[in-house]
Every structure is written in C-alpha cells, then in structure tokens.
Short mmCIF file of C-alpha atoms in Angstrom, two decimals:
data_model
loop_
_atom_site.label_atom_id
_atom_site.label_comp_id
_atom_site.label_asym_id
_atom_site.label_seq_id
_atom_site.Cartn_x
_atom_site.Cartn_y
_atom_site.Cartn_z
CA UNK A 1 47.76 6.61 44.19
CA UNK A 2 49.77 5.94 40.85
CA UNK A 3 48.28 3.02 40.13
CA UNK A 4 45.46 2.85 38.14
CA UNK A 5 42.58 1.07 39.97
CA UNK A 6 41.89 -1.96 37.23
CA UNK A 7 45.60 -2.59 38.24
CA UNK A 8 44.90 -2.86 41.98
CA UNK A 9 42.03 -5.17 40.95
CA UNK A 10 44.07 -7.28 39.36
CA UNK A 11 47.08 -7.50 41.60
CA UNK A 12 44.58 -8.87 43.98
CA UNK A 13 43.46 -11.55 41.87
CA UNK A 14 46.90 -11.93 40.53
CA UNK A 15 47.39 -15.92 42.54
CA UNK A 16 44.08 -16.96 40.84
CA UNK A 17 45.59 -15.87 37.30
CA UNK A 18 49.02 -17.78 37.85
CA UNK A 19 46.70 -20.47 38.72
CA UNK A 20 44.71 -20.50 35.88
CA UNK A 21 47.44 -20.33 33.44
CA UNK A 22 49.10 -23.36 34.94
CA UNK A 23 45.74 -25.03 34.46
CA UNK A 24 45.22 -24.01 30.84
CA UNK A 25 48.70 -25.11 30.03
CA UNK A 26 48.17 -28.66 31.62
CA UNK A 27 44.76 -29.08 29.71
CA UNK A 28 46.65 -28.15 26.47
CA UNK A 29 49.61 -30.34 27.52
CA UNK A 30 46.86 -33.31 27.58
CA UNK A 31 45.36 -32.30 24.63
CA UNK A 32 48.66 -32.08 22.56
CA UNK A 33 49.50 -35.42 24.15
CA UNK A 34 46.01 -36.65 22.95
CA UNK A 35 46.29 -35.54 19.43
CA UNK A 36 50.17 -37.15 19.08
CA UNK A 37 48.89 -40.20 20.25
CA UNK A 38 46.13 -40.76 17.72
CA UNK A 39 49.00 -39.60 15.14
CA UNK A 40 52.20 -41.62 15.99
CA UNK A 41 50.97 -43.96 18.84
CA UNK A 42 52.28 -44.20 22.64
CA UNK A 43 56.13 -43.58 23.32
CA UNK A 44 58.67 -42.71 25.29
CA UNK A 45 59.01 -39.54 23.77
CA UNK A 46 54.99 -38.32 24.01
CA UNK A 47 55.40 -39.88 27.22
CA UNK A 48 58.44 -37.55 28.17
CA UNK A 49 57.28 -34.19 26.90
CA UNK A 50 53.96 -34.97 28.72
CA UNK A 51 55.75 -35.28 31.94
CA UNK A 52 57.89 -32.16 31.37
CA UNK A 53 54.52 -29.80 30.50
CA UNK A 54 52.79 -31.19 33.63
CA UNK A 55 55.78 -30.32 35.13
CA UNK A 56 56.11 -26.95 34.01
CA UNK A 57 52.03 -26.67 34.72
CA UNK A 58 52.57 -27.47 38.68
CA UNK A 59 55.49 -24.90 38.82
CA UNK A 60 53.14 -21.92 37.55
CA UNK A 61 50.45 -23.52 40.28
CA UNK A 62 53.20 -23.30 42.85
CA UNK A 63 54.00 -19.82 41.79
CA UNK A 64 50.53 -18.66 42.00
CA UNK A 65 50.76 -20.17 45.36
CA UNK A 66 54.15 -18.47 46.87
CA UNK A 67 52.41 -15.20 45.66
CA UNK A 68 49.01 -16.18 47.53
CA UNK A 69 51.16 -16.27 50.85
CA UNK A 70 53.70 -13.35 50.15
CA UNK A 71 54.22 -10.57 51.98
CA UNK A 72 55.00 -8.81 48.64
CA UNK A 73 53.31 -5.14 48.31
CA UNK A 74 50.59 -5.15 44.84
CA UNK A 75 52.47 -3.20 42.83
CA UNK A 76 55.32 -5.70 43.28
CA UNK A 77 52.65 -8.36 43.00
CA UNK A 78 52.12 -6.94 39.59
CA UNK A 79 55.44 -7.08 38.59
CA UNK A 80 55.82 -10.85 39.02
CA UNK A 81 52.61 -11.26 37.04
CA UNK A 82 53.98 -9.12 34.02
CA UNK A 83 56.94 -10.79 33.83
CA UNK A 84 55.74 -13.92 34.27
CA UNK A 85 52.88 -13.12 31.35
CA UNK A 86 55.86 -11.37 29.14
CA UNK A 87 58.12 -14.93 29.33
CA UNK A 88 55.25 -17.58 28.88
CA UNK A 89 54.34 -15.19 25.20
CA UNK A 90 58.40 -14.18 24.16
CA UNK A 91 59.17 -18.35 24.72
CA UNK A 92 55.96 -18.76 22.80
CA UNK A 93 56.35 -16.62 20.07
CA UNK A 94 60.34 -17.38 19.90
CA UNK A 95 59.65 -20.84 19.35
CA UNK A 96 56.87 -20.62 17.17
CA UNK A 97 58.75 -18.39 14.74
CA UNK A 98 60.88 -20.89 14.92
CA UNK A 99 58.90 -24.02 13.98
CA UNK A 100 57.28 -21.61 11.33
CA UNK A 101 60.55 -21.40 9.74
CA UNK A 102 61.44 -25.16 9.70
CA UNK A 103 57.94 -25.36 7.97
CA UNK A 104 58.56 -22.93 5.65
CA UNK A 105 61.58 -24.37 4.93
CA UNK A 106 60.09 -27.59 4.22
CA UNK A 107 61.59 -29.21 7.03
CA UNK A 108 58.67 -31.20 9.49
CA UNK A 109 58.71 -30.51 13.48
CA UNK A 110 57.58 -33.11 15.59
CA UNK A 111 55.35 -32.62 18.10
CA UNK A 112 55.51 -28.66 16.89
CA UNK A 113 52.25 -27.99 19.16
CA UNK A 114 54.12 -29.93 22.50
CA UNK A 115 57.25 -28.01 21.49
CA UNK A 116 55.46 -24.21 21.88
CA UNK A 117 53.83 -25.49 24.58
CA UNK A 118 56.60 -26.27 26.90
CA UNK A 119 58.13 -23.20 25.68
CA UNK A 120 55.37 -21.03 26.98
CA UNK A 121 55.21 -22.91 29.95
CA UNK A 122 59.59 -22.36 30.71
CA UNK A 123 58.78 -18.92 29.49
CA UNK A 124 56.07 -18.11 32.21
CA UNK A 125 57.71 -20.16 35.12
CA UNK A 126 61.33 -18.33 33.87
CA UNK A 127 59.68 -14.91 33.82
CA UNK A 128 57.92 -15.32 36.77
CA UNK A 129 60.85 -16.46 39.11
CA UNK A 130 63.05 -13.32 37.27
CA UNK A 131 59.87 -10.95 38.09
CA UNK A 132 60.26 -11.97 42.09
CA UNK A 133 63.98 -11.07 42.07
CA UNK A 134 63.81 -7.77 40.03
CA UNK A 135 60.45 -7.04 42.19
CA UNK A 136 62.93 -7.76 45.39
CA UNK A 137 65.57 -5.62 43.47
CA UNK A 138 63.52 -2.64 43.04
CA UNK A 139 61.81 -3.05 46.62
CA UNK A 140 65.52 -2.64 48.43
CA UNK A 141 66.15 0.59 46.04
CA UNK A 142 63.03 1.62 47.00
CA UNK A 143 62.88 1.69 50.33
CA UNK A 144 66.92 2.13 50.90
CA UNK A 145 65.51 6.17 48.79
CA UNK A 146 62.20 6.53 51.31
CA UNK A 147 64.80 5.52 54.36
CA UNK A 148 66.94 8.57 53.18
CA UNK A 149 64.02 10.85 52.44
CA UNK A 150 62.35 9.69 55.54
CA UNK A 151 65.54 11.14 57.24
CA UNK A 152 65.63 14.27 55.27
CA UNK A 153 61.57 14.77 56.37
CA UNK A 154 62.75 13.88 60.09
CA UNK A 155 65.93 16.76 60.01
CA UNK A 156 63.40 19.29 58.53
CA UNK A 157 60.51 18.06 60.62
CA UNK A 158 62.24 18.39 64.16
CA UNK A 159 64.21 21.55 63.18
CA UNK A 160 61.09 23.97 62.70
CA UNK A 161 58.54 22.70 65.22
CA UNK A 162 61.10 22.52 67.52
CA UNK A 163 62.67 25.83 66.95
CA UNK A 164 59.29 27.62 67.02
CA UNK A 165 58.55 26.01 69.99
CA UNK A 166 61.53 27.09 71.61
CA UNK A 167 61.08 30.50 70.61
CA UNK A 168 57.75 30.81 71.87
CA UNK A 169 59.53 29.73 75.11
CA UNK A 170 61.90 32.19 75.40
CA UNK A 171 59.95 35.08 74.18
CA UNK A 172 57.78 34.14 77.29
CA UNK A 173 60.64 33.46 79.83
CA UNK A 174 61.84 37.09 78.82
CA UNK A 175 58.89 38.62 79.79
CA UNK A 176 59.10 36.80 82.93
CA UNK A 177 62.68 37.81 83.97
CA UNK A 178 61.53 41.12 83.57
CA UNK A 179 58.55 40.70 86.09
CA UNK A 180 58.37 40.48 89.56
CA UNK A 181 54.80 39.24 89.70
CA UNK A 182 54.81 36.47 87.00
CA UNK A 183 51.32 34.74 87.14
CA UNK A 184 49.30 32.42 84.85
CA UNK A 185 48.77 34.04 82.47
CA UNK A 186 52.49 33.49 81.28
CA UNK A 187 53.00 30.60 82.83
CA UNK A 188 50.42 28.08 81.25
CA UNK A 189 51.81 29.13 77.27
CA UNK A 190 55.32 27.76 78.79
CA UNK A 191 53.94 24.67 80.38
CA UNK A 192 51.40 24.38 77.25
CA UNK A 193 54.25 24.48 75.12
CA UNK A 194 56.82 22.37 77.07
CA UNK A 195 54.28 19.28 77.13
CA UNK A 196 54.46 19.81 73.09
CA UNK A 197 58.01 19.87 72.69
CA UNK A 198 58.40 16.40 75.00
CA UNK A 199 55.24 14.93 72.73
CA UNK A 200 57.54 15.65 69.63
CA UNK A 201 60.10 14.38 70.38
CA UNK A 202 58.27 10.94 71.28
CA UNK A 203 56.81 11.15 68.29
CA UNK A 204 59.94 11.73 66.79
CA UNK A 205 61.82 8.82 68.86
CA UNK A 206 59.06 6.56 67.53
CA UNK A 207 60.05 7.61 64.06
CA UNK A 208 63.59 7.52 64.35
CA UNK A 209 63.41 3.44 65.50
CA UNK A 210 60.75 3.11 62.63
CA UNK A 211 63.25 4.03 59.94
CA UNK A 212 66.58 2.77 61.50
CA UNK A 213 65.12 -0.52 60.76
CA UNK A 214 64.62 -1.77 64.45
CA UNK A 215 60.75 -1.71 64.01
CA UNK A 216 59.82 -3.09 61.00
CA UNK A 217 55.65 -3.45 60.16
CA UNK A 218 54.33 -6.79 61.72
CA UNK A 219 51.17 -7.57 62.38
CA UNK A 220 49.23 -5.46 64.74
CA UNK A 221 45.41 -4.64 65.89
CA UNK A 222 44.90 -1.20 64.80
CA UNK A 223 40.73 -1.40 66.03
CA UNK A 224 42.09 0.31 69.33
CA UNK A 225 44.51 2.72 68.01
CA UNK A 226 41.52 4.43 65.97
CA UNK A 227 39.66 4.32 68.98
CA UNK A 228 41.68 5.64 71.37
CA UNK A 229 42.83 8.23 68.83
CA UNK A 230 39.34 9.35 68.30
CA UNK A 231 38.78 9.85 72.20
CA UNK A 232 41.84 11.76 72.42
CA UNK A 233 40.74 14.08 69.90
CA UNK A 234 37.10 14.29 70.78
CA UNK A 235 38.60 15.43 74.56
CA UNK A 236 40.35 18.32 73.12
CA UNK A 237 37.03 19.51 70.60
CA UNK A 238 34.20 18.62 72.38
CA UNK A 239 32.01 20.39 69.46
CA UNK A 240 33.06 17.75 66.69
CA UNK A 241 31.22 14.50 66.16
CA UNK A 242 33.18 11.02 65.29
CA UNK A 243 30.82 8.33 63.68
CA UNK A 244 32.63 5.27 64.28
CA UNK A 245 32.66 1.88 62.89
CA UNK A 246 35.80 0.11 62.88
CA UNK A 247 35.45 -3.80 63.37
CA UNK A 248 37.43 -5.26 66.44
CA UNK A 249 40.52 -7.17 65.83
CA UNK A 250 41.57 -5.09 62.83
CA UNK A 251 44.93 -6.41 62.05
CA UNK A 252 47.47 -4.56 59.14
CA UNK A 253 50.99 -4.55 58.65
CA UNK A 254 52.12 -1.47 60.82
CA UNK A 255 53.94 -0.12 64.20
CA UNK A 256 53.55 1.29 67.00
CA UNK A 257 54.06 4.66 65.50
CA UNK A 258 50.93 4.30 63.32
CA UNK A 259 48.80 6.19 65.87
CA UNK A 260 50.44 9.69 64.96
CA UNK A 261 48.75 8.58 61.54
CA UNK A 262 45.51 8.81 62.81
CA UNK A 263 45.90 11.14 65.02
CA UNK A 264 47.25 13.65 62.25
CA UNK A 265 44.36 12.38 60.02
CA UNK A 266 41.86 12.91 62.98
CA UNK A 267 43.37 16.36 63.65
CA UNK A 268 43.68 17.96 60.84
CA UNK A 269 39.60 16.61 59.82
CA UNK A 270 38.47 18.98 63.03
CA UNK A 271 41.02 21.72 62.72
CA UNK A 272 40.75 22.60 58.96
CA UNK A 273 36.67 22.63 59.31
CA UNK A 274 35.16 25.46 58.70
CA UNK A 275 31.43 24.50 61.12
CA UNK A 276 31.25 24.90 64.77
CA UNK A 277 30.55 21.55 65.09
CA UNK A 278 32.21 19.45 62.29
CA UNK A 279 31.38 15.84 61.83
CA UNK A 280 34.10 12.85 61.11
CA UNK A 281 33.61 9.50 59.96
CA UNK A 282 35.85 6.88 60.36
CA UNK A 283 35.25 3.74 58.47
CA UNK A 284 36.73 0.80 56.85
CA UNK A 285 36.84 -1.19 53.78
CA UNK A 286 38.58 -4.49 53.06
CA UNK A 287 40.38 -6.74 50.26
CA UNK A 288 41.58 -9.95 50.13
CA UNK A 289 45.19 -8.54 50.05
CA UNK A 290 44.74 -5.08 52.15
CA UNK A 291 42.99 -2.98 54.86
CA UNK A 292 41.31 0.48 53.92
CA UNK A 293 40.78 3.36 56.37
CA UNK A 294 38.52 6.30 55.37
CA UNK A 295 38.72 9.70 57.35
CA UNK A 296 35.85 11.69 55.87
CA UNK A 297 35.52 15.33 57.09
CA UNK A 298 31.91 17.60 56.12
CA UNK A 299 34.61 20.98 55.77
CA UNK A 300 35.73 22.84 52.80
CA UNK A 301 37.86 20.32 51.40
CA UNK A 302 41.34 20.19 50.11
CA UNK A 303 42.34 23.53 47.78
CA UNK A 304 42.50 22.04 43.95
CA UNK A 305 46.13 23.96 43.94
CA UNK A 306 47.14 22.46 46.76
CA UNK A 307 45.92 19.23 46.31
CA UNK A 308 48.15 18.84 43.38
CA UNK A 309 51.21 19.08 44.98
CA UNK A 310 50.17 17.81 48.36
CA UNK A 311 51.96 14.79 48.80
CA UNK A 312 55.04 16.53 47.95
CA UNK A 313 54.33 19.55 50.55
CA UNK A 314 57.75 20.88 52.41
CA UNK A 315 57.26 20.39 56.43
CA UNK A 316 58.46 23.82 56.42
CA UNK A 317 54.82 25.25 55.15
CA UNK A 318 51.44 25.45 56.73
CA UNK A 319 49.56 22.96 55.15
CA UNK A 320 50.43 19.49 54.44
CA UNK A 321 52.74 19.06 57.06
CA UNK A 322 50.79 16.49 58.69
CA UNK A 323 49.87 14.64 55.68
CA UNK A 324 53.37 14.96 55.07
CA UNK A 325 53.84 12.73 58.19
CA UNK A 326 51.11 10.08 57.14
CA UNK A 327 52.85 9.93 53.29
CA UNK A 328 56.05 9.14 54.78
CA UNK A 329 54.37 6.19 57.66
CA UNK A 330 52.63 5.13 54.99
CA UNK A 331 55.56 4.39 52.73
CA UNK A 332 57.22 2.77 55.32
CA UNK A 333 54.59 0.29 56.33
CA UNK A 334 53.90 -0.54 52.28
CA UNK A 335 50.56 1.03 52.05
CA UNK A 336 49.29 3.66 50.15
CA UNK A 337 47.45 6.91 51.36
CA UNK A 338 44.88 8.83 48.79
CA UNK A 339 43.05 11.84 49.28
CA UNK A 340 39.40 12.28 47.19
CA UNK A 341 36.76 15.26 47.13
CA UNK A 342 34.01 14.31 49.80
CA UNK A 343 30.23 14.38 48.89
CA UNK A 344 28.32 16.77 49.10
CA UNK A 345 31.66 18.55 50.50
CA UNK A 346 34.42 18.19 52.72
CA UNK A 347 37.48 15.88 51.87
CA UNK A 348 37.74 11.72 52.12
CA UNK A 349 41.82 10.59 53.24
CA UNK A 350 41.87 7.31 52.35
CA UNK A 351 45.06 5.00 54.20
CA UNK A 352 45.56 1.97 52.63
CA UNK A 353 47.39 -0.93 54.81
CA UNK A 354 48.97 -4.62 53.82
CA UNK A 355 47.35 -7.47 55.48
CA UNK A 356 49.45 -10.10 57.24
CA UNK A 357 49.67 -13.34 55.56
CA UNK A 358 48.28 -16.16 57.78
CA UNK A 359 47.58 -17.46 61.11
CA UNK A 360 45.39 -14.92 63.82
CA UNK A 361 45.49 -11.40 62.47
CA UNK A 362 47.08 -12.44 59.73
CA UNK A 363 45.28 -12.83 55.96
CA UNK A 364 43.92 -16.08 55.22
CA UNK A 365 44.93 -17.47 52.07
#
C-alpha cells in the first residue's frame, strides 16, 4: 500500500531488466573489443578483457534469472534491482573519473572504454549480489517485528472477545440460578455464545501455529476457500447476493488460516451495508509475480477518518478489528492488503498474494 504503483510495475518486470542490462553490456563488450581491434590488432590482452566482460555479462543474466525463480516478496525484488543499478553506475562513474584524470593528466589509458565497461559490469553483478543479502537482512528484521506485533495483536485480540464473551455468559447463567423455570429464551444466547468462544479460539490456535513458525505460506488452492467462505456467509444472510468468479486451481503463497481472511472480508462486506439486500463481488486479478483478490461491497463505504488510520486500528475498538486480522495474515503470508472507494459507492478490499515459483500451482517462470 506504500509502494507506489510504477514501482510494483517494475518489480514485476525487474528479471527482464537484469536481463537486458547483461545484454547491453555484452553488445558493448563486443563493440569495445571491435573498436581495439581495428586500433592495436588481436591479443592476448583484447582477448582477456573480452572474456572477463562476457563474463561479467552472463553473471547479470544469471542474476536476472535467480530473481525470475525467487521466492523474494517485490519490494525486496526492488531492492536487489536498486542496488544492483546503484553499483553497475558508482563502478562506472568511479572509474571513469578516474581514466578522466589520467587523461587530463596527460597520461593515455588503454582500452579506457573496456576498462569502464568491466567496471560497470563488477559494479552491477557486486551490487546486485549485496542487494540479495541486505534484502534477506531486512526481510528477517522484518518479519522477526510483525512476529512480535502479531503476538501483541493475538494477547489483545483473545483478551477482549473472549472476556466479553464470557461476560455475556455469566450475566445469563445468573439469571438462570435465580430461576426455577429456565427456558430458551436464555438458553440459546449461552449456547449461541459458547459455539463463538470454541470458534475463537480455533481461529486463534490457527494463528498461534501461523506465527510460531510451524506453518509457514506454501503453496495452496485458495479457489475453494473463497467458495466455501462465500456459502458460509450467504447461509447466515440469506438477503445478500455474492457474484462470484474465482478461476479453479487458484494457487498463492498462504495457510490454512487464510480462510478467516475471507471470511472477515466477506463479513464485514454484508454486516457494515447499509441495503436490505447488499450485493458482494468477489473477483480476481493476476500478475506474473502475484495473485489479486477484490471484495467489493455496494454499502456506504469506509469513513475518510477512519480510513486513515485503519490499518493501524486497536482490536480493542469497533471498527477495524477484522481488517485488523486480515493486515496482520497478510503480513505474514508476504502480501499486501489495500482498501479503495468503490464506484458508484460502497468500498473495494483489495488482498494481494505471492505466487509460488514453479511446478503445478506454482508460477511459471
């Protein structure tokens, strides 16, 4: 959501720019080579610096080609592309201040043109290979802070639905004790309420072995999750309509806990409607690199005030808890989630997923 979108654009294309550099440098390599030829003739020295700049041309094609098949998120993506970019022009411009100097100086350079070349070429391959560690680097930090926040949300999260829960509960169970003829009428909000304690604290379970690390995202077909999602849903508010169209075999990067996603998305499009019989659609939208998932709702839409803050929303407060929830999945699985203004109204949650690298259900490459 930080990003702007010409970045996103490019991180997805960032393999075919690698690529391309390594190809410009080899056709300048041969055309360098070319040029000392006619000049000084065939040697083992033209020779040499030819092989070295073809060389350093195949590395930046193998980099482009290690980033076509990582698992890296885009933002990270981008990294390695800046870096790689900022070491191919600092080698460049280092040693072409350089041989400008020994020029100035009076003092030829031979082969000054072969000499920048495989400079920028050690610069980009250099910068590009440093980009992939810091990018690895500030991936751990980041996800070692969204780990502890994700524990913070949990504490805060369990603590006050459970407690209300559990007050509800006993209010009710009081009112019993001091009957003799207990009926219905108290007994369903205690069984009601009991059946959404126990689906907590699944939920909860699931999210507790999502951020100790023993379910990382893998591959996984989430076609059927929106589905099934959408039934439960439509069972409980038979006025709303879902417009579905999700392909089959729909795989992200995700686990088994990414159905409270859409089931919070799902829920909160129906409850937060203001029509007697709202309408949702679900639809999807795909990159090379990731998996889109738009929830669009026809209700009043998101509050501009509390739409600013809404990602950081306290669990504690009315609204936003549940997008709360999806923020904090999201982060987990290395996606993104966005929130825009619907037209003509109502309010589009966009969640945006990695796709798997290779093989079935994985991202061809």
């Amino acid at each position: 959501m930080d990003r702007l979108g010409w970045e996103r654009r490019l991180a997805d294309h960032a393999p075919t720019l690698v690529v391309t550099l390594g190809v410009v440098l080899g056709v300048v390599s041969v055309a360098a080579f070319l040029d000392d030829v006619s000049r000084v003739g065939v040697g083992p020295a033209t020779v040499g610096s030819l092989g070295l700049l073809l060389v350093l041309a195949a590395g930046l094609v193998a980099l482009s080609r290690w980033l076509a098949a990582s698992s890296l998120p885009l933002e990270d993506v981008w990294t390695v592309v800046r870096w790689c970019l900022g070491g191919m022009a600092g080698f460049a411009t280092l040693s072409a201040l350089t041989v400008g100097l020994r020029l100035a100086q009076g003092r030829p350079v031979a082969g000054a043109a072969l000499v920048v070349t495989a400079m920028a070429g050690g610069g980009g391959i250099a910068g590009g290979i440093a980009g992939v560690y810091y990018a690895r680097a500030t991936r751990t930090a980041r996800e070692s802070g969204r780990r502890r926040d994700a524990l913070v949300f949990l504490n805060s999260y369990l603590r006050h639905n459970v407690l209300n829960a559990t007050q509800v509960i006993q209010g009710y169970t009081n009112l019993l004790a001091q009957r003799s003829d207990a009926d219905e009428t108290y007994l369903e909000p205690i069984e009601r309420r009991s059946d959404a304690i126990a689906s907590l604290i699944e939920d909860v379970k699931q999210l507790c072995d999502v951020f100790s690390g023993r379910h990382s995202p893998a591959p996984m077909d989430v076609s059927t999750v929106v589905l099934r999602e959408v039934e439960d849903v439509q069972s409980t508010h038979e006025a709303a309509t879902f417009e579905v169209d999700v392909p089959s075999e729909l795989y992200v990067m995700a686990t088994d806990a990414v159905s409270a996603v859409f089931s919070n998305l799902l829920q909160n499009a129906v409850e937060h409607n203001d029509s007697a019989a709202p309408t949702v659609t679900v639809s999807v939208e795909s990159t090379p690199r990731t998996v889109s998932v738009h929830v669009v709702d026809d209700g009043p839409g998101i509050r501009d005030e509390v739409k600013t803050n809404l990602f950081e929303s306290s669990v504690e407060s009315g609204e936003g808890r549940g997008i709360a929830l999806v923020k904090t999945l999201m982060d987990h699985y290395g996606g993104e989630l966005d929130v825009y203004d619907a037209e003509p109204r109502g309010t589009d949650v966009v969640v945006r997923f990695r796709r798997p690298r290779s093989g079935r259900g994985r991202r061809e490459v």
